[in-house]
């Protein structure tokens, strides 16, 4: 199965930086990284003393009762994004994660919600969920904090 792993779209981040705020009105301001922060713009860990920003983000672009918005870290300035879109992001491969799937109407596919431990095979779990006929795509989130990690879609979808 061909799968695409998608970080926050660059055009949305560009618009937020230009506006000086995120899409929810929080000021876009620099913050000095401690060096552990997982960045959702490029799916890399922040380097110590790097300029990052803490923003509120939702992967939804139109109104939905399923919409979830929450805190994430991104680079303060534009970065190269995440290019290896056919690869499960290495930084999140051994995380405690919730795979939160949605059906073809955009509703949460409760039957296929999956919780993974660090030692679980994250790729196999994603493939299994996306092979279900009633699943259109899924969101990977932190199991501990609920924060959005990235979007996962079957390609050609
Ligand atoms: Zn970045």
Short mmCIF file of C-alpha atoms and ligand atoms in Angstrom, two decimals:
data_model
loop_
_atom_site.label_atom_id
_atom_site.label_comp_id
_atom_site.label_asym_id
_atom_site.label_seq_id
_atom_site.Cartn_x
_atom_site.Cartn_y
_atom_site.Cartn_z
CA UNK A 1 0.00 0.00 0.00
CA UNK A 2 1.25 3.47 -0.92
CA UNK A 3 0.87 5.85 1.99
CA UNK A 4 1.50 9.55 2.34
CA UNK A 5 2.59 11.18 5.60
CA UNK A 6 1.85 14.90 5.56
CA UNK A 7 3.12 17.64 7.87
CA UNK A 8 1.38 21.01 8.15
CA UNK A 9 0.99 22.46 4.64
CA UNK A 10 3.67 25.08 3.98
CA UNK A 11 1.18 27.58 2.55
CA UNK A 12 -0.80 27.63 5.79
CA UNK A 13 2.37 28.22 7.82
CA UNK A 14 3.49 30.94 5.42
CA UNK A 15 0.15 32.71 5.82
CA UNK A 16 0.37 32.48 9.62
CA UNK A 17 3.91 33.88 9.69
CA UNK A 18 2.84 36.73 7.39
CA UNK A 19 -0.18 37.46 9.58
CA UNK A 20 1.93 37.42 12.75
CA UNK A 21 -0.50 35.01 14.35
CA UNK A 22 -1.81 31.48 14.03
CA UNK A 23 -5.25 30.71 12.60
CA UNK A 24 -6.78 31.09 16.06
CA UNK A 25 -5.40 34.53 16.88
CA UNK A 26 -2.39 33.53 18.97
CA UNK A 27 0.59 35.78 18.38
CA UNK A 28 3.37 34.22 16.28
CA UNK A 29 6.33 34.81 18.56
CA UNK A 30 9.77 33.26 18.85
CA UNK A 31 10.56 30.92 21.66
CA UNK A 32 13.94 29.38 22.35
CA UNK A 33 13.91 25.61 21.95
CA UNK A 34 15.16 23.41 24.76
CA UNK A 35 15.98 20.74 22.20
CA UNK A 36 13.25 18.14 22.74
CA UNK A 37 10.34 19.76 20.97
CA UNK A 38 8.84 17.78 18.08
CA UNK A 39 8.25 20.22 15.22
CA UNK A 40 5.14 19.65 13.10
CA UNK A 41 6.34 21.76 10.16
CA UNK A 42 9.11 19.31 9.21
CA UNK A 43 8.56 16.41 11.64
CA UNK A 44 12.03 16.87 13.12
CA UNK A 45 13.12 17.46 16.69
CA UNK A 46 14.07 21.05 17.51
CA UNK A 47 17.71 21.77 18.14
CA UNK A 48 18.68 23.46 21.37
CA UNK A 49 18.46 27.28 21.16
CA UNK A 50 16.67 27.17 17.82
CA UNK A 51 13.84 29.69 17.30
CA UNK A 52 10.53 27.90 17.39
CA UNK A 53 6.93 28.93 17.94
CA UNK A 54 4.11 27.40 19.96
CA UNK A 55 0.84 27.70 18.07
CA UNK A 56 -2.66 26.29 18.03
CA UNK A 57 -3.33 24.17 14.95
CA UNK A 58 -6.15 22.14 13.49
CA UNK A 59 -5.70 19.93 10.44
CA UNK A 60 -9.27 20.72 9.36
CA UNK A 61 -9.74 23.47 6.80
CA UNK A 62 -13.52 23.67 6.91
CA UNK A 63 -16.09 23.51 9.66
CA UNK A 64 -16.58 20.06 11.14
CA UNK A 65 -18.01 18.81 14.42
CA UNK A 66 -14.97 16.51 14.55
CA UNK A 67 -12.52 19.39 14.41
CA UNK A 68 -9.82 19.28 17.04
CA UNK A 69 -7.38 22.13 17.56
CA UNK A 70 -4.46 22.10 19.93
CA UNK A 71 -0.93 23.17 20.76
CA UNK A 72 2.03 22.24 18.57
CA UNK A 73 5.57 23.46 18.02
CA UNK A 74 6.81 24.66 14.64
CA UNK A 75 9.91 26.45 13.38
CA UNK A 76 9.57 30.20 13.88
CA UNK A 77 10.99 30.84 10.43
CA UNK A 78 10.24 28.97 7.23
CA UNK A 79 11.88 25.54 7.01
CA UNK A 80 12.18 22.85 4.34
CA UNK A 81 9.14 20.92 5.54
CA UNK A 82 8.88 17.13 5.49
CA UNK A 83 10.00 15.68 2.17
CA UNK A 84 10.03 11.91 2.77
CA UNK A 85 6.26 11.76 2.54
CA UNK A 86 6.27 8.01 1.77
CA UNK A 87 8.11 7.27 5.04
CA UNK A 88 6.63 7.08 8.55
CA UNK A 89 8.38 10.01 10.25
CA UNK A 90 11.31 8.57 12.18
CA UNK A 91 10.89 10.96 15.10
CA UNK A 92 7.44 9.52 15.84
CA UNK A 93 8.09 5.87 15.06
CA UNK A 94 8.63 4.86 18.69
CA UNK A 95 6.11 7.22 20.27
CA UNK A 96 3.06 6.38 22.27
CA UNK A 97 0.56 7.33 19.62
CA UNK A 98 -3.15 7.28 18.95
CA UNK A 99 -4.09 6.61 15.33
CA UNK A 100 -7.37 8.42 14.89
CA UNK A 101 -9.13 7.37 11.66
CA UNK A 102 -11.96 9.05 9.76
CA UNK A 103 -14.45 7.60 7.31
CA UNK A 104 -15.38 8.83 3.84
CA UNK A 105 -17.92 11.31 5.23
CA UNK A 106 -15.28 12.82 7.52
CA UNK A 107 -16.74 11.26 10.67
CA UNK A 108 -14.48 9.56 13.18
CA UNK A 109 -14.19 5.82 12.50
CA UNK A 110 -14.40 4.77 16.14
CA UNK A 111 -14.04 1.05 15.44
CA UNK A 112 -10.56 1.56 14.07
CA UNK A 113 -9.08 3.91 16.66
CA UNK A 114 -5.74 2.35 17.62
CA UNK A 115 -3.37 2.98 20.52
CA UNK A 116 0.28 2.10 19.98
CA UNK A 117 3.17 1.58 22.39
CA UNK A 118 6.76 2.46 21.49
CA UNK A 119 7.61 -1.16 20.64
CA UNK A 120 4.63 -1.65 18.31
CA UNK A 121 5.04 -1.67 14.53
CA UNK A 122 3.63 1.76 13.69
CA UNK A 123 3.81 1.25 9.92
CA UNK A 124 1.95 -2.07 10.04
CA UNK A 125 -0.75 -0.49 12.20
CA UNK A 126 -1.21 2.39 9.77
CA UNK A 127 -1.41 0.00 6.82
CA UNK A 128 -3.96 -2.15 8.62
CA UNK A 129 -6.23 0.79 9.43
CA UNK A 130 -6.02 2.34 5.96
CA UNK A 131 -6.84 -1.02 4.37
CA UNK A 132 -10.28 -0.95 6.02
CA UNK A 133 -12.89 -0.03 3.38
CA UNK A 134 -14.63 2.46 5.66
CA UNK A 135 -11.46 4.41 6.48
CA UNK A 136 -10.47 7.38 4.32
CA UNK A 137 -7.50 8.80 6.27
CA UNK A 138 -6.16 9.10 9.77
CA UNK A 139 -4.47 11.50 12.14
CA UNK A 140 -1.54 10.46 14.30
CA UNK A 141 -1.62 12.15 17.70
CA UNK A 142 0.29 11.96 20.92
CA UNK A 143 -1.34 9.36 23.13
CA UNK A 144 -0.23 11.22 26.23
CA UNK A 145 -0.97 14.82 25.30
CA UNK A 146 -3.38 14.51 22.38
CA UNK A 147 -1.29 16.85 20.26
CA UNK A 148 -1.54 16.44 16.49
CA UNK A 149 1.48 14.80 14.85
CA UNK A 150 0.67 14.40 11.15
CA UNK A 151 -1.90 13.35 8.57
CA UNK A 152 -1.78 9.91 6.94
CA UNK A 153 -3.58 9.19 3.66
CA UNK A 154 -3.49 6.40 1.10
CA UNK A 155 -2.00 7.87 -2.06
CA UNK A 156 -4.21 8.12 -5.10
CA UNK A 157 -6.98 8.94 -2.70
ZN1 LIG B 1 10.34 22.91 10.53
#
